[in-house]
mmCIF file of C-alpha atoms in Angstrom:
data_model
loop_
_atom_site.group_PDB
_atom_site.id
_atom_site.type_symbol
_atom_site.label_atom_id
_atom_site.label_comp_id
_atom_site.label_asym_id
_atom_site.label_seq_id
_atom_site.Cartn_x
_atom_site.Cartn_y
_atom_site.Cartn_z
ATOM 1 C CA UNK A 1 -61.381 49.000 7.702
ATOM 2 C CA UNK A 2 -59.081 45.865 8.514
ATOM 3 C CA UNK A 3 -56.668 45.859 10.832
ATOM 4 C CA UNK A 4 -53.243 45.098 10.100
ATOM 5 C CA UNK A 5 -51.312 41.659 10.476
ATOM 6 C CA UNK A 6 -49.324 41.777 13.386
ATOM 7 C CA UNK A 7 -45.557 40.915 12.871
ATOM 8 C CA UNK A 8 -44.816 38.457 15.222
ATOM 9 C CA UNK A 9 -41.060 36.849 16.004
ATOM 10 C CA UNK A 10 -40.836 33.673 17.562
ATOM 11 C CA UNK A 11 -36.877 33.749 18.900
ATOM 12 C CA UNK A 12 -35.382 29.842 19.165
ATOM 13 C CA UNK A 13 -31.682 29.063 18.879
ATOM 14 C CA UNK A 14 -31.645 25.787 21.008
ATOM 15 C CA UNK A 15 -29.842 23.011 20.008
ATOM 16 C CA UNK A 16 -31.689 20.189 17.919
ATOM 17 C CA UNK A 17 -33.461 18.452 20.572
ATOM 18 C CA UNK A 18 -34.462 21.692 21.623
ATOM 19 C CA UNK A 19 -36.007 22.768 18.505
ATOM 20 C CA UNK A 20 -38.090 19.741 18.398
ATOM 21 C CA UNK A 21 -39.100 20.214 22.637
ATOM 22 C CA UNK A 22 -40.411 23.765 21.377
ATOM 23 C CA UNK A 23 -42.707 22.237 18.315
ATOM 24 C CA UNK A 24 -45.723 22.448 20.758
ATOM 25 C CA UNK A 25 -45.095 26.247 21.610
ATOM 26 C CA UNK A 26 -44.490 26.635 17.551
ATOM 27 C CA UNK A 27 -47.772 25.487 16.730
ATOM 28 C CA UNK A 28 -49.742 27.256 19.380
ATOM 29 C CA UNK A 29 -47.950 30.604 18.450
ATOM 30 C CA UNK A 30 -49.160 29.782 14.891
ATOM 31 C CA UNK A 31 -52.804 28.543 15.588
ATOM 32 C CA UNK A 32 -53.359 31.967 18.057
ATOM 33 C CA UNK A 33 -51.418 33.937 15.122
ATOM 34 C CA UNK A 34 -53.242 32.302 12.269
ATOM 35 C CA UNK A 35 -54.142 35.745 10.133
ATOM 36 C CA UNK A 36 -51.071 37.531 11.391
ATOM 37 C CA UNK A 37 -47.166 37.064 9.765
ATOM 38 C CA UNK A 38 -44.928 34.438 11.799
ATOM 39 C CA UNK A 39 -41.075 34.716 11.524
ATOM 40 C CA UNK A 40 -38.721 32.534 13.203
ATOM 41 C CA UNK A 41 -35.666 33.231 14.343
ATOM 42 C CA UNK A 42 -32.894 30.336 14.751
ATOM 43 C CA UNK A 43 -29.880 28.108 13.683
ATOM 44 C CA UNK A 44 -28.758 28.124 10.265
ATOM 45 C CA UNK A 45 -28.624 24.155 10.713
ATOM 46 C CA UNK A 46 -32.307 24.097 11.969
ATOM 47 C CA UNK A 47 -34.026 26.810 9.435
ATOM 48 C CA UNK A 48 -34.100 24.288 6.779
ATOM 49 C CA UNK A 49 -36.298 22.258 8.906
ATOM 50 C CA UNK A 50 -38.253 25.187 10.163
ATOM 51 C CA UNK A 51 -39.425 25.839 6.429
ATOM 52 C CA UNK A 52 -40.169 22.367 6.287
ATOM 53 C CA UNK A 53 -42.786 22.885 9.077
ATOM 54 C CA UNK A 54 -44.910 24.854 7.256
ATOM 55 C CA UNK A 55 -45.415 27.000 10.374
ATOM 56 C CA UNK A 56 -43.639 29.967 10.071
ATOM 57 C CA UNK A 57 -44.180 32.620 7.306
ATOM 58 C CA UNK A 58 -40.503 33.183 7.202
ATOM 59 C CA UNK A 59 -37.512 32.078 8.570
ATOM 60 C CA UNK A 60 -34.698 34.466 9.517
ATOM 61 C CA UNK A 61 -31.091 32.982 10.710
ATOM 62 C CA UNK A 62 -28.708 33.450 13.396
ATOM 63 C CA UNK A 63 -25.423 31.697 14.002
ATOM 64 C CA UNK A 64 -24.317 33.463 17.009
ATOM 65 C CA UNK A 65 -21.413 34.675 16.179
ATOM 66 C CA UNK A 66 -20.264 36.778 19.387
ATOM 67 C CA UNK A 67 -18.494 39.470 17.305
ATOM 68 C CA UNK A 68 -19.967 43.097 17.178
ATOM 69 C CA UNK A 69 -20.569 42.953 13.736
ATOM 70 C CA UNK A 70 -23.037 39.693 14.056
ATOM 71 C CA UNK A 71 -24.544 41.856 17.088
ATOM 72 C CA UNK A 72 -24.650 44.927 14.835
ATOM 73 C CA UNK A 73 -26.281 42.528 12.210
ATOM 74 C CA UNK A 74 -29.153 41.119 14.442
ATOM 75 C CA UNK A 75 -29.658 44.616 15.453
ATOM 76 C CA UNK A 76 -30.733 46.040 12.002
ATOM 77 C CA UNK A 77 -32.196 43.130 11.276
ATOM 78 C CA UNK A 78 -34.946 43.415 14.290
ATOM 79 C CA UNK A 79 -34.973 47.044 13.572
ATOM 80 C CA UNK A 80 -35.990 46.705 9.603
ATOM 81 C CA UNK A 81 -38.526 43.900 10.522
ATOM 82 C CA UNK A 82 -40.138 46.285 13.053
ATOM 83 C CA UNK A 83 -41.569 43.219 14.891
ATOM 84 C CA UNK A 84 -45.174 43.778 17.157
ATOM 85 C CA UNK A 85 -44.426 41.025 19.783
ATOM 86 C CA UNK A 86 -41.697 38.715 20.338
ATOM 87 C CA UNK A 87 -42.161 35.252 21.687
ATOM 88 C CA UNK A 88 -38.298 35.071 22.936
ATOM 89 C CA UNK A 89 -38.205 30.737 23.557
ATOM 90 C CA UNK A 90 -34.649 30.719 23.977
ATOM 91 C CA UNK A 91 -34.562 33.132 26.830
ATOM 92 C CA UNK A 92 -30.861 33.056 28.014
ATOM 93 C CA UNK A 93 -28.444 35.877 28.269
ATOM 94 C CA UNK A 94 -27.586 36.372 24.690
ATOM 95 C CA UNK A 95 -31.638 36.571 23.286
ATOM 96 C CA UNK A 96 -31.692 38.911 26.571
ATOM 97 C CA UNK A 97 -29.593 41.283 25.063
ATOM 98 C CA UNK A 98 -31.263 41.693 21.741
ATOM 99 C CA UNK A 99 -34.093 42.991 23.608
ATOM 100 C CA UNK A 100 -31.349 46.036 24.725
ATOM 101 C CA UNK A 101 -30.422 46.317 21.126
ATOM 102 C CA UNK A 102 -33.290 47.684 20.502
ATOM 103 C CA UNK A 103 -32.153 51.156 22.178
ATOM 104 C CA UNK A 104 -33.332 53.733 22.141
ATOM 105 C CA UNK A 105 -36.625 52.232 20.650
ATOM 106 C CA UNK A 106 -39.468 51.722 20.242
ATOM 107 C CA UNK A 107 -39.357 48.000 21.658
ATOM 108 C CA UNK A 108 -42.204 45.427 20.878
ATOM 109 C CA UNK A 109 -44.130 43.303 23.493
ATOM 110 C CA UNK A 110 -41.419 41.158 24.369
ATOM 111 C CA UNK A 111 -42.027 37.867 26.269
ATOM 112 C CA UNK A 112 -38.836 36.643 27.392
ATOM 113 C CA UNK A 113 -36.293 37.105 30.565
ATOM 114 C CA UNK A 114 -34.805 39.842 29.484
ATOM 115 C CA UNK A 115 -34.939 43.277 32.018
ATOM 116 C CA UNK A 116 -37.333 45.660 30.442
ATOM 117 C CA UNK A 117 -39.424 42.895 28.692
ATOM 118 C CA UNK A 118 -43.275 43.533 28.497
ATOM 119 C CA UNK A 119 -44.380 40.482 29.902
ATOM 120 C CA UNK A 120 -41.312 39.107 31.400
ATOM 121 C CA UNK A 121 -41.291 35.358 32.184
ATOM 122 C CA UNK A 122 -38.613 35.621 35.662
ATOM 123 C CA UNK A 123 -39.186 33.461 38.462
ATOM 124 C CA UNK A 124 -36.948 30.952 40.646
ATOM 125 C CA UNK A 125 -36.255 27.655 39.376
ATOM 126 C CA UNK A 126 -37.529 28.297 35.548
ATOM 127 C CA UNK A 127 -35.182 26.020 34.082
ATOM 128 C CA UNK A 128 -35.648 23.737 36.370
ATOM 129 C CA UNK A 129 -39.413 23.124 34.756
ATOM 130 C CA UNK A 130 -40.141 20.907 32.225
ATOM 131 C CA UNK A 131 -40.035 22.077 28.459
ATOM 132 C CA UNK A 132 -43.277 22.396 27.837
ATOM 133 C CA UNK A 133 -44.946 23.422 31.645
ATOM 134 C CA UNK A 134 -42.404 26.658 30.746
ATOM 135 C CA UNK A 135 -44.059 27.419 27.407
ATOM 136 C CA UNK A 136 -47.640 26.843 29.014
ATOM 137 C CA UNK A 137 -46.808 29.379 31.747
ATOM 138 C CA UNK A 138 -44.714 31.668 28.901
ATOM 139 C CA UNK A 139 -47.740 32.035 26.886
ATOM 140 C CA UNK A 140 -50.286 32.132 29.425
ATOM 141 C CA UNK A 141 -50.695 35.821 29.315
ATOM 142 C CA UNK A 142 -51.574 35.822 25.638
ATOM 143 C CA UNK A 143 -54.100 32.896 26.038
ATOM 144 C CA UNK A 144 -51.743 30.479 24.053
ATOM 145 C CA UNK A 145 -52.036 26.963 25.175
ATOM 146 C CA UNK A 146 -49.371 24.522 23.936
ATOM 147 C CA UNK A 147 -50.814 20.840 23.024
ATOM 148 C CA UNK A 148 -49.511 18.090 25.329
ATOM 149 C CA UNK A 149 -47.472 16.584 21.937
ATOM 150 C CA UNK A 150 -46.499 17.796 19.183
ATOM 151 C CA UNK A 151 -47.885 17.238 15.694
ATOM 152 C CA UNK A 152 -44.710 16.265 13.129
ATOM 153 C CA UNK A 153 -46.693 14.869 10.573
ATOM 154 C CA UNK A 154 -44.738 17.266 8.332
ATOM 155 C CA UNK A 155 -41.966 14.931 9.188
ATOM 156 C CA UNK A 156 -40.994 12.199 6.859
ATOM 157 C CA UNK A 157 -39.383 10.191 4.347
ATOM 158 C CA UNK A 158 -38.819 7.332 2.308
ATOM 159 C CA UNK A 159 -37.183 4.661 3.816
ATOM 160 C CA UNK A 160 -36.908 1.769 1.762
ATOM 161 C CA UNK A 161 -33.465 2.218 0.737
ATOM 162 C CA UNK A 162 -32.326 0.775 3.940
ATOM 163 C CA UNK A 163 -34.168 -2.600 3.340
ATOM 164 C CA UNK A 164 -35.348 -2.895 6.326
ATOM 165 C CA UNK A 165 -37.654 -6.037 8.155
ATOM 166 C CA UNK A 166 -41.413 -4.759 9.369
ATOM 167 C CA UNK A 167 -40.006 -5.116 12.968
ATOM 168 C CA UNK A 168 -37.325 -2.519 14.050
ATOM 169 C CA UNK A 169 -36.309 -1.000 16.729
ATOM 170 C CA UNK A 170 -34.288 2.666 16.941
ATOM 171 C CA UNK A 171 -30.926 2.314 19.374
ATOM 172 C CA UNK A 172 -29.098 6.072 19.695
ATOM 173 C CA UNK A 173 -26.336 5.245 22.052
ATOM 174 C CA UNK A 174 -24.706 8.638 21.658
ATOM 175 C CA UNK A 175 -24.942 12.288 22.647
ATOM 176 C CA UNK A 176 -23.460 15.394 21.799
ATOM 177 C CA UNK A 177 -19.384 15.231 22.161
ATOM 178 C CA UNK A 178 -18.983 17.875 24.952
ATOM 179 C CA UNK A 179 -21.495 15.546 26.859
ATOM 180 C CA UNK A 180 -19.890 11.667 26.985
ATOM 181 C CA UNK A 181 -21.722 11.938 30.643
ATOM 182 C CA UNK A 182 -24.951 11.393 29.162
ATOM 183 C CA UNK A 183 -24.426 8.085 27.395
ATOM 184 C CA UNK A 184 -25.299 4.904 28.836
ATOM 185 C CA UNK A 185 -23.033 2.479 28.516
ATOM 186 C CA UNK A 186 -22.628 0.976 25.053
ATOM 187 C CA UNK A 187 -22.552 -2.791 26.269
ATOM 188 C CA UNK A 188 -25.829 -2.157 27.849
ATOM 189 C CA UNK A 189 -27.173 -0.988 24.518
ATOM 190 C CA UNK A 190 -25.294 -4.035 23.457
ATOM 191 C CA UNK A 191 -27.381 -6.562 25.523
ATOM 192 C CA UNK A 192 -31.004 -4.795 24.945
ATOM 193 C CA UNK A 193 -30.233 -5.188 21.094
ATOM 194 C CA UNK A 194 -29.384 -9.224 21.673
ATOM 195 C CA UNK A 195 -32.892 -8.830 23.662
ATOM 196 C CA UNK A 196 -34.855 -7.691 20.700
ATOM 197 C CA UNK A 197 -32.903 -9.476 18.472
ATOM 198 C CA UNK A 198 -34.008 -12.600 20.214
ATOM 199 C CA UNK A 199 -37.685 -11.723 19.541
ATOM 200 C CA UNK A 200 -37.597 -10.566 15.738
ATOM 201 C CA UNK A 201 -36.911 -7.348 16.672
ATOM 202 C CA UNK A 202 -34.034 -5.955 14.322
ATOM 203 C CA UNK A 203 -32.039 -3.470 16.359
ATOM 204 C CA UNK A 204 -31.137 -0.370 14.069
ATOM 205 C CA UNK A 205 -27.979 2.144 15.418
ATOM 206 C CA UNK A 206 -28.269 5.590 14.794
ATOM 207 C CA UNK A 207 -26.503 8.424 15.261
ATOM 208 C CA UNK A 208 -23.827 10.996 13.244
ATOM 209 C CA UNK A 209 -20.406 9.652 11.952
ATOM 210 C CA UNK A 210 -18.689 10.081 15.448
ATOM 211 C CA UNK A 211 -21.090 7.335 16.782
ATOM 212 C CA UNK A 212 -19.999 4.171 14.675
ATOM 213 C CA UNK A 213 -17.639 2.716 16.718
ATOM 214 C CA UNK A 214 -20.185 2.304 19.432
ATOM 215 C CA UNK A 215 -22.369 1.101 16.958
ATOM 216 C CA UNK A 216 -19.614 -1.648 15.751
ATOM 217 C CA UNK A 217 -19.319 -2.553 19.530
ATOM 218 C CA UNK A 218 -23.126 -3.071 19.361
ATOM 219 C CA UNK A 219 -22.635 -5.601 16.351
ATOM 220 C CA UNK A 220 -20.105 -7.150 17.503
ATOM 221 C CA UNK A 221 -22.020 -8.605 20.569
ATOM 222 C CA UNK A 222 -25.221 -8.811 18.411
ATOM 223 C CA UNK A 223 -24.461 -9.293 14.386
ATOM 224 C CA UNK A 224 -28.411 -8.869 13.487
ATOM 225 C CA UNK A 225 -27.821 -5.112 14.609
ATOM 226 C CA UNK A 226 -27.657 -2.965 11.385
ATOM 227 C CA UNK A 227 -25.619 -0.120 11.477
ATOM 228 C CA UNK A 228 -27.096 3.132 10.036
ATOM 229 C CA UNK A 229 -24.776 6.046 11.771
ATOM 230 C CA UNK A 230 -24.004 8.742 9.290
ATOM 231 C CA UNK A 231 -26.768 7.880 6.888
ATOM 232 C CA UNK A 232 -29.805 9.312 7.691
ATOM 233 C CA UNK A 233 -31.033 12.865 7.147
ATOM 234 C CA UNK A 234 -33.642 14.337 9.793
ATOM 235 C CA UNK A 235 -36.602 13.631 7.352
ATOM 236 C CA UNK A 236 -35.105 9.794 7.602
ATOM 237 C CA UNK A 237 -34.901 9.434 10.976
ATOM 238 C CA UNK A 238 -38.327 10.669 11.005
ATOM 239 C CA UNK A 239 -39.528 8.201 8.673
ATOM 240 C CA UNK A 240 -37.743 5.654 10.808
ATOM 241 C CA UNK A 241 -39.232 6.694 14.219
ATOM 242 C CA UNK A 242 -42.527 6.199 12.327
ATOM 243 C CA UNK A 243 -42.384 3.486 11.225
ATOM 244 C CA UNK A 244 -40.295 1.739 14.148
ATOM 245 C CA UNK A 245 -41.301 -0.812 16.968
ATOM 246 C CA UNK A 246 -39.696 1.146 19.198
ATOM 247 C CA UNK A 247 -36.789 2.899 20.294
ATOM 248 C CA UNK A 248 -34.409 3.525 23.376
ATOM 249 C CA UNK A 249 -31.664 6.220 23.281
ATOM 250 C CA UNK A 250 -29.771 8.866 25.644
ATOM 251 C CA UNK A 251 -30.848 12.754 26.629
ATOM 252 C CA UNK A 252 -29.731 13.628 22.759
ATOM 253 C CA UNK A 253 -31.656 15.452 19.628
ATOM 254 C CA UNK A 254 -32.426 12.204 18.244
ATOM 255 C CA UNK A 255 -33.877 10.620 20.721
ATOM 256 C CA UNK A 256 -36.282 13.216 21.117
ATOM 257 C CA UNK A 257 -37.163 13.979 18.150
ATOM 258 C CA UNK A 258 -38.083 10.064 17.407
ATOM 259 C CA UNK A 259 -40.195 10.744 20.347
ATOM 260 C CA UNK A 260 -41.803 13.411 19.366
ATOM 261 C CA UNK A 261 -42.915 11.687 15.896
ATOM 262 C CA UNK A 262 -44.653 9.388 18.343
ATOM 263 C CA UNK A 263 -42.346 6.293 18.822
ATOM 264 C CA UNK A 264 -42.555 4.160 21.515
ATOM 265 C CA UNK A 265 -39.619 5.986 23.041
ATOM 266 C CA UNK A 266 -37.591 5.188 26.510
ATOM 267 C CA UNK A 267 -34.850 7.788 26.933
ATOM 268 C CA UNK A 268 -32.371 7.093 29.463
ATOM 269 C CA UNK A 269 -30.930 9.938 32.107
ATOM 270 C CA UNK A 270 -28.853 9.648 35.033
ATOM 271 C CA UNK A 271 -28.519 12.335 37.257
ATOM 272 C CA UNK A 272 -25.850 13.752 34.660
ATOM 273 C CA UNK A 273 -28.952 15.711 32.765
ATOM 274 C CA UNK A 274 -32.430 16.604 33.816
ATOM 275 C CA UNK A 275 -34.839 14.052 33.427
ATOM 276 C CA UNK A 276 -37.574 16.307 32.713
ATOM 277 C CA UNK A 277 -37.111 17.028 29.282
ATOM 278 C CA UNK A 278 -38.664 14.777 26.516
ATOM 279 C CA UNK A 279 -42.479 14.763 24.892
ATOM 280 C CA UNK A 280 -44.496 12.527 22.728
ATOM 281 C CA UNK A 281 -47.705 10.573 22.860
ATOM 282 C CA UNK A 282 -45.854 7.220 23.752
ATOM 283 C CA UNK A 283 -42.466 8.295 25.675
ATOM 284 C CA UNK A 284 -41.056 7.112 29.224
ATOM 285 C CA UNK A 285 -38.728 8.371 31.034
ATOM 286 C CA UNK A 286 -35.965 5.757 32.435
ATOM 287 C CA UNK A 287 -34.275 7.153 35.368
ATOM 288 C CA UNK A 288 -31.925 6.500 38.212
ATOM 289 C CA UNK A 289 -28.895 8.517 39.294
ATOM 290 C CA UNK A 290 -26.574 6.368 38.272
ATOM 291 C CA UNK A 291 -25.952 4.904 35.049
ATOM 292 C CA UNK A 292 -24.660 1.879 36.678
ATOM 293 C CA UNK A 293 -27.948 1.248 38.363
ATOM 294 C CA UNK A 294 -29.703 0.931 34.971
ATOM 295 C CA UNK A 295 -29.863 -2.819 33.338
ATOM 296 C CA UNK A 296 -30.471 -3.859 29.933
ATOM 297 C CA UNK A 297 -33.741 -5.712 31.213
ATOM 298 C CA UNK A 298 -35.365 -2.874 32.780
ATOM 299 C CA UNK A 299 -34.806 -0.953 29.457
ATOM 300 C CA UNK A 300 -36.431 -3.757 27.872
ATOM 301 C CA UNK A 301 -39.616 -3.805 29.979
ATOM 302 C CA UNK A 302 -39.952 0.121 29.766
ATOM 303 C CA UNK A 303 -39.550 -0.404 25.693
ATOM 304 C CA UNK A 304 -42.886 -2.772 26.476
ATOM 305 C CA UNK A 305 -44.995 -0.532 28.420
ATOM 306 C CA UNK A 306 -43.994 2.813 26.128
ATOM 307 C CA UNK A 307 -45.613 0.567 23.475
ATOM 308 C CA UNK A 308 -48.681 -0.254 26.145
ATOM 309 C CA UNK A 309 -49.212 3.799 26.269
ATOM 310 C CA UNK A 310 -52.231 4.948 23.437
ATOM 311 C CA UNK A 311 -52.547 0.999 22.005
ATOM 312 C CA UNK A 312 -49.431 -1.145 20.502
#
């Protein structure tokens, strides 16, 4: 007689550049899952590209609404699913609490920080650890092991709309509005796009709508920089990364995810973020705890040895 799939949740409601620090864990859960039924459960913004994957056997959304009726919601929603095991990735207070919505039972394995959890993943300094040592440890118990990068070979698109030269490089000068303390100064994006532009190198600005006047201020010291802010889709900037020179950007969800495609990636942190969290095949990390201590020339000469790292 065969034995039943299990159902499995995978919990992730990170922001973007989280979802796309967690694709290691993702795959791993779905390689050691591969006969059972994988549901993920995250952002309404992110569960398009979650079916996109290809990983998950369904994709369930949450928008975390903090109202008891959302609450209520998630609760019969775990409840109907009558999940196995849980791999809870988010792990923070509010993912902590659907384990106690559970009440009065039964509860599935749960792997998370939340009190009561079957294998509970509590211990000093956790997010402290970089992404994906915390997933390795996470899924230890189950004999999960996450790859050291991720595989986005799901992710692409064409780009030829934008006309652009063989040589490229990505800029993302922005981050996310609450966080203005993350962005390196836009002149010194400025000067490392005159740089590139002085070898061939076309500089390309990305970033959402609320990014173009830096990218203006970018032109307007270099005019080869093109300005793309507000007109690529995630597939796009996918298709970019892949097919760019190289890139340099802040602690945002772009930047890592053009890392994660495998770009020649140098994301720049001051002590304002941890500098701890980015992966890909051919990414450094450009640190010092002050912005003002960072130069457009070092940025330069990290772009050259992230493309030294696995061939250029």
């Amino acid at each position: 007689m065969s034995k039943r799939p299990l159902r499995i949740l995978v919990i992730k409601l990170g922001a973007f550049g989280d979802f796309f620090l967690a694709q290691t864990a993702f795959a791993a859960i779905r390689r050691h899952h591969a006969d059972d039924r994988v549901t993920l459960l995250t952002l309404p913004s992110l569960a398009p590209l979650a079916r996109m994957s290809g990983l998950f056997d369904e994709v369930l959304e949450d928008p975390r609404d903090r109202s008891l009726s959302a609450y209520l919601a998630i609760r019969k929603t775990l409840r109907a699913h009558r999940f196995d095991r849980v791999y809870d990735l988010q792990a923070q207070t509010r993912t902590d609490l659907y384990h106690r919505l559970l009440f009065p039972g039964p509860w599935p394995e749960w792997s998370g920080t939340a009190s009561g959890a079957s294998h509970p993943d509590r211990y000093e300094g956790r997010r402290k650890v970089p992404v994906r040592e915390r997933y390795v440890r996470q899924l230890a118990p189950f004999g999960i092991v996450p790859d050291e990068t991720p595989d986005l070979s799901w992710l692409d698109a064409d780009i030829s709309r934008f006309c652009l030269p063989e040589r490229f490089a990505l800029l993302v000068p922005g981050s996310s509005p609450g966080r203005p303390d993350k962005r390196w100064p836009v002149r010194r994006y400025a000067e490392v796009a005159a740089a590139l532009a002085d070898r061939g190198i076309v500089p390309v600005v990305i970033g959402t709508g609320i990014e173009r006047d830096l990218a203006r201020s970018i032109a307007e010291y270099c005019p080869q920089a093109v300005d793309l802010t507000d007109r690529t889709g995630v597939p796009e900037l996918g298709g970019l990364a892949r097919r760019a020179w190289g890139a340099a950007g802040n602690d945002t969800g772009p930047t890592h995810l053009i890392a994660a495609v495998g770009c020649p990636t140098v994301v720049v942190f001051s002590d304002a973020s941890n500098p701890i969290h980015s992966t890909g095949p051919r990414v450094l990390i450009h640190h010092r705890p002050d912005f003002n201590d960072i130069d457009s020339a070092g940025v330069v000469e990290a772009l050259d040895r992230a493309r030294e790292k696995g061939g250029a």
